[in-house]
mmCIF file of C-alpha atoms in Angstrom:
data_model
loop_
_atom_site.group_PDB
_atom_site.id
_atom_site.type_symbol
_atom_site.label_atom_id
_atom_site.label_comp_id
_atom_site.label_asym_id
_atom_site.label_seq_id
_atom_site.Cartn_x
_atom_site.Cartn_y
_atom_site.Cartn_z
ATOM 1 C CA MET A 560 -108.196 -146.095 81.673
ATOM 2 C CA PHE A 561 -111.725 -145.317 80.428
ATOM 3 C CA ILE A 562 -111.689 -141.942 82.191
ATOM 4 C CA LEU A 563 -108.294 -141.118 80.658
ATOM 5 C CA ILE A 564 -109.567 -141.871 77.147
ATOM 6 C CA ILE A 565 -112.664 -139.659 77.699
ATOM 7 C CA SER A 566 -110.448 -136.839 78.957
ATOM 8 C CA VAL A 567 -108.216 -137.033 75.868
ATOM 9 C CA VAL A 568 -111.234 -136.977 73.530
ATOM 10 C CA LEU A 569 -112.718 -133.932 75.283
ATOM 11 C CA CYS A 570 -109.437 -132.073 75.213
ATOM 12 C CA LEU A 571 -109.015 -132.719 71.487
ATOM 13 C CA SER A 572 -112.617 -131.781 70.711
ATOM 14 C CA PHE A 573 -112.853 -128.745 73.033
ATOM 15 C CA PRO A 574 -109.382 -127.252 73.493
ATOM 16 C CA GLU A 575 -110.862 -124.404 75.568
ATOM 17 C CA LEU A 576 -111.772 -126.910 78.322
ATOM 18 C CA THR A 577 -109.364 -127.970 81.058
ATOM 19 C CA PHE A 578 -109.682 -130.378 83.967
ATOM 20 C CA GLY A 579 -108.811 -129.637 87.521
ATOM 21 C CA GLN A 580 -109.964 -130.387 91.069
ATOM 22 C CA GLY A 581 -112.725 -132.727 89.887
ATOM 23 C CA GLN A 582 -114.519 -130.220 87.624
ATOM 24 C CA ILE A 583 -114.432 -129.010 84.050
ATOM 25 C CA LYS A 584 -113.296 -125.408 83.613
ATOM 26 C CA ARG A 585 -113.817 -123.249 80.513
ATOM 27 C CA GLN A 586 -110.836 -121.155 79.601
ATOM 28 C CA ASN A 587 -111.130 -117.539 78.433
ATOM 29 C CA GLN A 588 -114.731 -117.389 79.624
ATOM 30 C CA ILE A 589 -114.577 -113.596 79.872
ATOM 31 C CA SER A 590 -113.975 -112.098 76.434
ATOM 32 C CA LYS A 591 -111.532 -109.230 76.198
ATOM 33 C CA PRO A 592 -113.072 -105.893 75.168
ATOM 34 C CA ASN A 593 -112.399 -104.740 71.646
ATOM 35 C CA ASP A 594 -109.676 -102.072 71.653
ATOM 36 C CA ARG A 595 -111.578 -99.951 69.150
ATOM 37 C CA SER A 596 -114.808 -99.998 71.186
ATOM 38 C CA VAL A 597 -112.859 -99.065 74.309
ATOM 39 C CA ARG A 598 -111.291 -96.087 72.515
ATOM 40 C CA GLN A 599 -114.689 -94.948 71.201
ATOM 41 C CA THR A 600 -116.219 -95.194 74.672
ATOM 42 C CA ASN A 601 -113.334 -93.254 76.187
ATOM 43 C CA ASP A 602 -113.647 -90.596 73.458
ATOM 44 C CA ILE A 603 -117.368 -90.155 74.168
ATOM 45 C CA VAL A 604 -116.749 -89.846 77.898
ATOM 46 C CA GLU A 605 -113.998 -87.299 77.278
ATOM 47 C CA LEU A 606 -116.193 -85.238 74.911
ATOM 48 C CA SER A 607 -119.085 -85.411 77.362
ATOM 49 C CA ARG A 608 -116.943 -83.909 80.098
ATOM 50 C CA LYS A 609 -115.330 -81.353 77.795
ATOM 51 C CA PHE A 610 -118.602 -80.049 76.327
ATOM 52 C CA ASN A 611 -120.927 -80.484 79.329
ATOM 53 C CA TRP A 612 -123.256 -82.983 77.648
ATOM 54 C CA ASP A 613 -126.338 -84.438 79.275
ATOM 55 C CA SER A 614 -127.306 -88.105 79.036
ATOM 56 C CA TYR A 615 -128.654 -87.482 75.501
ATOM 57 C CA GLY A 616 -125.307 -86.146 74.323
ATOM 58 C CA ILE A 617 -126.600 -82.556 73.967
ATOM 59 C CA CYS A 618 -124.502 -79.626 75.201
ATOM 60 C CA GLN A 619 -126.052 -77.870 78.219
ATOM 61 C CA ASP A 620 -124.059 -74.638 77.993
ATOM 62 C CA THR A 621 -125.934 -71.434 77.171
ATOM 63 C CA ILE A 622 -123.300 -70.574 74.560
ATOM 64 C CA VAL A 623 -122.449 -73.539 72.332
ATOM 65 C CA ASP A 624 -119.114 -73.672 70.534
ATOM 66 C CA LEU A 625 -119.354 -75.982 67.506
ATOM 67 C CA GLY A 626 -115.958 -75.045 66.121
ATOM 68 C CA LEU A 627 -117.435 -72.589 63.591
ATOM 69 C CA SER A 628 -116.820 -68.873 62.988
ATOM 70 C CA VAL A 629 -119.436 -67.924 65.617
ATOM 71 C CA LYS A 630 -120.899 -69.582 68.686
ATOM 72 C CA TRP A 631 -124.602 -70.465 68.843
ATOM 73 C CA ALA A 632 -127.323 -70.147 71.451
ATOM 74 C CA ALA A 633 -128.398 -73.407 73.092
ATOM 75 C CA TRP A 634 -132.082 -72.482 72.652
ATOM 76 C CA ASN A 635 -134.381 -70.107 70.788
ATOM 77 C CA ILE A 636 -135.157 -66.517 71.689
ATOM 78 C CA GLY A 637 -138.116 -66.549 74.088
ATOM 79 C CA ALA A 638 -137.394 -70.124 75.201
ATOM 80 C CA HIS A 639 -135.780 -71.361 78.409
ATOM 81 C CA SER A 640 -134.536 -74.765 77.250
ATOM 82 C CA PRO A 641 -133.470 -76.432 73.976
ATOM 83 C CA VAL A 642 -136.847 -78.167 73.536
ATOM 84 C CA GLN A 643 -139.018 -75.024 73.696
ATOM 85 C CA GLU A 644 -139.878 -73.225 70.454
ATOM 86 C CA GLY A 645 -139.754 -69.713 71.943
ATOM 87 C CA THR A 646 -141.264 -66.632 70.287
ATOM 88 C CA LEU A 647 -142.364 -66.514 66.648
ATOM 89 C CA PHE A 648 -141.080 -63.286 65.093
ATOM 90 C CA GLY A 649 -141.955 -61.479 61.892
ATOM 91 C CA TRP A 650 -138.734 -60.293 60.242
ATOM 92 C CA GLY A 651 -137.498 -57.121 61.930
ATOM 93 C CA ASP A 652 -140.185 -57.080 64.654
ATOM 94 C CA PRO A 653 -138.412 -57.501 68.028
ATOM 95 C CA THR A 654 -141.711 -57.611 69.928
ATOM 96 C CA GLY A 655 -143.074 -60.667 68.117
ATOM 97 C CA LYS A 656 -146.504 -59.034 68.293
ATOM 98 C CA GLU A 657 -146.901 -57.747 64.738
ATOM 99 C CA THR A 658 -149.239 -60.084 62.822
ATOM 100 C CA SER A 659 -149.955 -58.091 59.661
ATOM 101 C CA ILE A 660 -149.904 -60.002 56.386
ATOM 102 C CA TYR A 661 -148.180 -57.071 54.633
ATOM 103 C CA SER A 662 -144.414 -57.156 54.240
ATOM 104 C CA SER A 663 -144.216 -53.365 54.499
ATOM 105 C CA LYS A 664 -144.843 -53.761 58.247
ATOM 106 C CA TYR A 665 -141.667 -55.833 58.702
ATOM 107 C CA PRO A 666 -140.040 -53.656 59.812
ATOM 108 C CA VAL A 667 -140.621 -50.788 57.357
ATOM 109 C CA LYS A 668 -141.550 -50.336 53.710
ATOM 110 C CA ASP A 669 -137.913 -49.966 52.570
ATOM 111 C CA PRO A 670 -135.987 -52.164 55.036
ATOM 112 C CA PRO A 671 -132.203 -52.412 55.329
ATOM 113 C CA MET A 672 -130.786 -55.462 53.590
ATOM 114 C CA SER A 673 -129.247 -56.578 56.879
ATOM 115 C CA ILE A 674 -130.514 -56.065 60.422
ATOM 116 C CA CYS A 675 -127.797 -58.188 62.047
ATOM 117 C CA GLY A 676 -126.647 -56.136 65.013
ATOM 118 C CA ASP A 677 -129.188 -53.356 64.365
ATOM 119 C CA ARG A 678 -130.660 -52.578 67.788
ATOM 120 C CA ARG A 679 -133.876 -51.270 66.247
ATOM 121 C CA TYR A 680 -134.787 -54.436 64.364
ATOM 122 C CA ASP A 681 -132.542 -57.344 65.389
ATOM 123 C CA MET A 682 -134.907 -59.643 67.293
ATOM 124 C CA ALA A 683 -132.057 -61.441 69.081
ATOM 125 C CA MET A 684 -130.167 -58.341 70.193
ATOM 126 C CA ALA A 685 -133.326 -56.496 71.229
ATOM 127 C CA ASN A 686 -134.321 -59.343 73.559
ATOM 128 C CA TRP A 687 -130.989 -60.701 74.826
ATOM 129 C CA GLY A 688 -128.646 -57.738 74.324
ATOM 130 C CA TRP A 689 -125.200 -57.516 72.751
ATOM 131 C CA PRO A 690 -123.252 -59.637 71.745
ATOM 132 C CA TRP A 691 -126.263 -61.796 70.802
ATOM 133 C CA ARG A 692 -127.610 -61.115 67.309
ATOM 134 C CA LEU A 693 -129.368 -62.677 64.338
ATOM 135 C CA PRO A 694 -127.266 -65.010 62.175
ATOM 136 C CA SER A 695 -126.259 -63.886 58.713
ATOM 137 C CA GLN A 696 -126.866 -65.871 55.527
ATOM 138 C CA LYS A 697 -123.205 -66.931 55.544
ATOM 139 C CA GLU A 698 -123.402 -68.161 59.145
ATOM 140 C CA LEU A 699 -126.543 -70.202 58.450
ATOM 141 C CA GLU A 700 -124.842 -71.767 55.425
ATOM 142 C CA GLU A 701 -121.775 -72.552 57.537
ATOM 143 C CA LEU A 702 -124.033 -74.290 60.062
ATOM 144 C CA SER A 703 -125.737 -76.176 57.254
ATOM 145 C CA LYS A 704 -122.636 -77.311 55.385
ATOM 146 C CA ASN A 705 -120.042 -77.838 58.125
ATOM 147 C CA CYS A 706 -122.042 -79.795 60.691
ATOM 148 C CA LYS A 707 -123.304 -83.355 60.769
ATOM 149 C CA TRP A 708 -127.125 -83.352 60.795
ATOM 150 C CA GLU A 709 -129.300 -86.169 62.101
ATOM 151 C CA SER A 710 -132.956 -86.547 63.077
ATOM 152 C CA PHE A 711 -133.178 -86.602 66.842
ATOM 153 C CA ARG A 712 -135.859 -87.071 69.480
ATOM 154 C CA TYR A 713 -134.844 -85.055 72.526
ATOM 155 C CA LYS A 714 -137.005 -85.237 75.652
ATOM 156 C CA ASN A 715 -140.041 -86.147 73.517
ATOM 157 C CA VAL A 716 -139.478 -83.234 71.123
ATOM 158 C CA SER A 717 -138.596 -83.846 67.456
ATOM 159 C CA GLY A 718 -135.767 -81.947 65.850
ATOM 160 C CA VAL A 719 -132.206 -82.264 64.630
ATOM 161 C CA LYS A 720 -128.954 -82.889 66.433
ATOM 162 C CA LEU A 721 -126.016 -81.011 64.938
ATOM 163 C CA THR A 722 -122.440 -82.104 65.550
ATOM 164 C CA GLY A 723 -119.839 -79.467 64.792
ATOM 165 C CA PRO A 724 -116.283 -79.866 63.472
ATOM 166 C CA ASN A 725 -114.960 -79.903 67.045
ATOM 167 C CA GLY A 726 -117.362 -82.698 68.126
ATOM 168 C CA ASN A 727 -119.724 -80.546 70.190
ATOM 169 C CA THR A 728 -123.508 -80.771 69.718
ATOM 170 C CA LEU A 729 -126.564 -78.543 69.346
ATOM 171 C CA PHE A 730 -130.277 -79.423 69.324
ATOM 172 C CA ILE A 731 -132.705 -77.497 67.113
ATOM 173 C CA PRO A 732 -136.405 -78.379 67.432
ATOM 174 C CA VAL A 733 -139.122 -78.436 64.816
ATOM 175 C CA THR A 734 -141.471 -75.592 65.784
ATOM 176 C CA SER A 735 -144.727 -73.928 64.885
ATOM 177 C CA ARG A 736 -144.833 -71.039 62.419
ATOM 178 C CA ARG A 737 -147.199 -68.154 61.867
ATOM 179 C CA THR A 738 -148.389 -67.533 58.318
ATOM 180 C CA ALA A 739 -151.200 -65.836 56.404
ATOM 181 C CA ASN A 740 -154.401 -67.793 55.949
ATOM 182 C CA TRP A 741 -155.564 -68.228 52.347
ATOM 183 C CA ASN A 742 -159.328 -67.746 52.074
ATOM 184 C CA LYS A 743 -160.661 -69.869 49.194
ATOM 185 C CA ASP A 744 -164.009 -68.069 49.152
ATOM 186 C CA THR A 745 -162.589 -64.570 48.760
ATOM 187 C CA GLN A 746 -159.418 -65.711 46.967
ATOM 188 C CA SER A 747 -157.341 -63.557 49.274
ATOM 189 C CA TYR A 748 -155.186 -63.779 52.365
ATOM 190 C CA GLY A 749 -156.873 -63.273 55.707
ATOM 191 C CA SER A 750 -155.513 -63.029 59.228
ATOM 192 C CA GLN A 751 -152.467 -65.040 60.217
ATOM 193 C CA LEU A 752 -152.694 -68.470 61.777
ATOM 194 C CA ILE A 753 -150.339 -70.500 63.943
ATOM 195 C CA ILE A 754 -149.397 -73.652 62.037
ATOM 196 C CA LYS A 755 -148.295 -76.504 64.262
ATOM 197 C CA PRO A 756 -145.275 -78.550 63.126
ATOM 198 C CA ALA A 757 -147.299 -81.335 61.508
ATOM 199 C CA ASP A 758 -145.065 -81.390 58.413
ATOM 200 C CA MET A 759 -141.956 -82.026 60.565
ATOM 201 C CA ARG A 760 -140.065 -79.158 58.982
ATOM 202 C CA GLY A 761 -137.954 -76.560 60.716
ATOM 203 C CA ARG A 762 -137.678 -72.942 59.604
ATOM 204 C CA TYR A 763 -135.359 -70.390 61.214
ATOM 205 C CA CYS A 764 -134.801 -66.837 60.025
ATOM 206 C CA SER A 765 -131.606 -64.901 59.397
ATOM 207 C CA GLY A 766 -131.022 -61.170 59.656
ATOM 208 C CA GLU A 767 -130.389 -60.650 55.938
ATOM 209 C CA LEU A 768 -132.578 -60.128 52.880
ATOM 210 C CA ASN A 769 -132.199 -61.502 49.371
ATOM 211 C CA SER A 770 -132.596 -58.822 46.711
ATOM 212 C CA ASN A 771 -132.636 -61.559 44.023
ATOM 213 C CA GLY A 772 -131.090 -59.293 41.453
ATOM 214 C CA GLY A 773 -133.940 -56.798 41.563
ATOM 215 C CA GLN A 774 -136.700 -59.299 40.784
ATOM 216 C CA TRP A 775 -138.663 -58.036 43.775
ATOM 217 C CA GLU A 776 -139.431 -54.483 44.772
ATOM 218 C CA PRO A 777 -137.500 -53.268 47.844
ATOM 219 C CA TRP A 778 -140.620 -53.583 49.970
ATOM 220 C CA ASP A 779 -140.890 -57.268 49.004
ATOM 221 C CA CYS A 780 -137.284 -58.411 49.481
ATOM 222 C CA ARG A 781 -137.251 -61.888 51.030
ATOM 223 C CA PRO A 782 -135.258 -63.007 54.079
ATOM 224 C CA TYR A 783 -132.824 -65.913 53.983
ATOM 225 C CA ILE A 784 -134.279 -68.843 55.904
ATOM 226 C CA LEU A 785 -132.680 -72.026 57.259
ATOM 227 C CA TYR A 786 -134.873 -75.023 56.360
ATOM 228 C CA PHE A 787 -134.704 -78.689 57.325
ATOM 229 C CA SER A 788 -137.105 -81.601 57.095
ATOM 230 C CA LEU A 789 -137.249 -84.717 59.242
ATOM 231 C CA GLU A 790 -139.003 -86.450 56.354
ATOM 232 C CA ASP A 791 -135.684 -86.526 54.482
ATOM 233 C CA VAL A 792 -133.407 -89.532 54.895
ATOM 234 C CA ASN A 793 -130.547 -87.145 55.632
ATOM 235 C CA PRO A 794 -132.126 -84.019 57.152
ATOM 236 C CA CYS A 795 -129.320 -81.611 56.246
ATOM 237 C CA GLY A 796 -130.347 -77.990 56.525
ATOM 238 C CA TYR A 797 -130.240 -75.649 53.564
ATOM 239 C CA VAL A 798 -130.562 -71.884 53.204
ATOM 240 C CA ASP A 799 -133.138 -70.355 50.884
ATOM 241 C CA GLY A 800 -133.781 -66.674 50.139
ATOM 242 C CA THR A 801 -137.499 -66.867 49.376
ATOM 243 C CA GLY A 802 -139.012 -66.515 52.856
ATOM 244 C CA LEU A 803 -141.695 -63.958 53.691
ATOM 245 C CA ARG A 804 -140.965 -61.151 56.127
ATOM 246 C CA SER A 805 -144.507 -61.453 57.460
ATOM 247 C CA SER A 806 -144.092 -65.124 58.430
ATOM 248 C CA GLY A 807 -143.645 -65.685 62.150
ATOM 249 C CA LEU A 808 -140.585 -67.896 62.711
ATOM 250 C CA PRO A 809 -138.326 -68.834 65.627
ATOM 251 C CA VAL A 810 -134.895 -67.267 66.058
ATOM 252 C CA ARG A 811 -131.693 -69.070 67.019
ATOM 253 C CA ALA A 812 -129.153 -66.397 67.884
ATOM 254 C CA VAL A 813 -125.385 -66.302 67.437
ATOM 255 C CA TYR A 814 -122.876 -65.018 69.953
ATOM 256 C CA ALA A 815 -120.781 -62.474 68.078
ATOM 257 C CA ARG A 816 -117.990 -61.919 70.625
#
């Protein structure tokens, strides 16, 4: 009788408990997975297979389709993996060896307003061949505005992870840059220096110049540059037309076919 009363009390107090074969069993001990989490996991697995992602969720294909008007290179010109910065190019110098501080050297005094696809000056095409070329201002803006941007640490390298409209991904690292050295004593620019990425900002050049309505002389027209900063809460890239042709920057090519 006493055991029966205890059993009734336990059943009323803990309805998930049942009695059987001399031991207490807990019902529903294994929780059912949430349907939404299962769908999300399945979606990630499906995308990973579709886009050839590694364990970091970064596409490993040489040509990366983000669902935009052009496809993008998986790494920079002169690099061999997404985490390498590659070659730093002055605008219009396919060799990457010109280090003059004068814009008239990049590539000539009166440069064309676009070198996209120009075999003489396009740093991407000259090194990788057609159909690789420099991105245009419009293509950089499309990358900036139509992708999801997030700060990302990939194989111990800081940068941004971009997710395109189709769900595929691209990693772009913060890199060094080459710029003129300001001499305080002589109040003039000296030889160029390599600036390491201490400010956590990325800068990538396009193949087009900004005439800015004639504010600058033709020899001083500025290239459109893609900028991003990991110091921002939301590190979305933006395109600015005030870069210097003499600055040495990395190149991320587009696949024009």
